[in-house]
């Protein structure tokens, strides 16, 4: 059982990845693409919500994407809380790669695809974002939430890329090592902040 008591003055950020999305997304690039959860994804979100049932949450935040909002819904219902949408925590925009399978992306944009495979955190997606752009908006918004909820516990339900960005910041990891951090569907992560000093308390805990 998790001990949710918070030491005085500590700010706790709980990061939850969305559950498994609908079947159509399998093997495709989806960031901006707005898709909902599969039945398995709903079940995963419900299990994550039960894990967080005793957490003294002050607020529930979510990415604007449907899969994140649907993943936050069981927790909001369980806690009798509203959900606040924060646009800055959306997943990276894959631009012209959105909705394509990896094979299609490689065929249509071979040079960019090769760069992506070699250096995933350095590529700029055509008509989309680079990881450094996403990183700056996510980190900035994360700092804002920590300031807003100093000494409190809050949860952010969003995406694998967002969670990795905030975990990598806490761990002092360089961008190129980002994908060493696994983020399963509906994974729960906890970062405690002692002032500005982060301690990663839990990472990538999943519930089937």
Short mmCIF file of N, CA and C in Angstrom, two decimals, residues 6 16 20 27 32 35 43 53 55 58 63 65 68 75 104 113-114 123 129 132-133 149 154 175-177 186:
data_model
loop_
_atom_site.label_atom_id
_atom_site.label_comp_id
_atom_site.label_asym_id
_atom_site.label_seq_id
_atom_site.Cartn_x
_atom_site.Cartn_y
_atom_site.Cartn_z
N UNK A 6 2.16 13.37 2.99
CA UNK A 6 3.17 14.22 2.37
C UNK A 6 3.96 14.96 3.43
N UNK A 16 0.33 10.43 -14.90
CA UNK A 16 -0.34 9.22 -15.38
C UNK A 16 -0.39 9.27 -16.90
N UNK A 20 -4.54 2.37 -23.05
CA UNK A 20 -4.37 1.90 -24.43
C UNK A 20 -5.43 2.53 -25.34
N UNK A 27 0.63 0.84 -34.49
CA UNK A 27 1.65 0.95 -35.52
C UNK A 27 1.62 2.25 -36.29
N UNK A 32 -0.92 14.56 -32.30
CA UNK A 32 -2.05 15.49 -32.42
C UNK A 32 -3.35 14.74 -32.69
N UNK A 35 -7.74 10.51 -30.61
CA UNK A 35 -8.37 9.19 -30.56
C UNK A 35 -8.73 8.85 -29.11
N UNK A 43 -10.28 0.03 -18.88
CA UNK A 43 -10.02 -0.81 -17.71
C UNK A 43 -8.70 -0.40 -17.04
N UNK A 53 -6.93 6.26 -5.35
CA UNK A 53 -8.16 6.60 -4.62
C UNK A 53 -7.90 7.31 -3.29
N UNK A 55 -5.15 9.05 -2.50
CA UNK A 55 -4.23 10.19 -2.62
C UNK A 55 -4.97 11.49 -2.35
N UNK A 58 -5.38 17.65 -4.86
CA UNK A 58 -6.02 18.96 -4.86
C UNK A 58 -6.65 19.26 -6.21
N UNK A 63 -4.25 16.54 -20.44
CA UNK A 63 -4.01 17.00 -21.81
C UNK A 63 -5.38 17.19 -22.48
N UNK A 65 -6.24 16.05 -25.30
CA UNK A 65 -6.55 14.93 -26.19
C UNK A 65 -7.56 13.97 -25.55
N UNK A 68 -6.50 11.15 -23.20
CA UNK A 68 -6.10 11.58 -21.86
C UNK A 68 -7.32 11.95 -21.02
N UNK A 75 -10.89 8.55 -12.45
CA UNK A 75 -10.33 9.15 -11.24
C UNK A 75 -11.18 10.33 -10.78
N UNK A 104 4.71 3.75 -43.88
CA UNK A 104 4.29 4.84 -44.77
C UNK A 104 5.16 6.08 -44.57
N UNK A 113 12.63 10.39 -41.69
CA UNK A 113 12.41 9.14 -40.96
C UNK A 113 13.75 8.58 -40.46
N UNK A 114 14.76 8.61 -41.32
CA UNK A 114 16.09 8.10 -40.93
C UNK A 114 16.67 8.92 -39.77
N UNK A 123 14.97 15.40 -34.15
CA UNK A 123 14.32 15.60 -35.45
C UNK A 123 13.19 16.62 -35.34
N UNK A 129 6.29 19.54 -34.83
CA UNK A 129 7.17 20.07 -33.80
C UNK A 129 8.51 19.34 -33.78
N UNK A 132 12.57 19.56 -28.87
CA UNK A 132 13.00 20.67 -28.01
C UNK A 132 11.87 21.67 -27.81
N UNK A 133 11.02 21.87 -28.82
CA UNK A 133 9.86 22.76 -28.66
C UNK A 133 8.86 22.18 -27.67
N UNK A 149 0.72 24.75 -6.90
CA UNK A 149 0.33 23.76 -5.89
C UNK A 149 1.47 23.45 -4.92
N UNK A 154 -0.98 16.93 -6.70
CA UNK A 154 -1.87 17.06 -7.86
C UNK A 154 -1.49 15.99 -8.88
N UNK A 175 18.45 14.74 -23.47
CA UNK A 175 17.36 14.40 -24.39
C UNK A 175 17.59 13.07 -25.10
N UNK A 176 18.83 12.81 -25.50
CA UNK A 176 19.10 11.59 -26.28
C UNK A 176 18.83 10.31 -25.50
N UNK A 177 18.71 10.41 -24.19
CA UNK A 177 18.45 9.22 -23.36
C UNK A 177 16.97 9.07 -22.97
N UNK A 186 -1.37 3.75 -19.00
CA UNK A 186 -1.90 4.06 -17.66
C UNK A 186 -0.84 3.98 -16.57
#
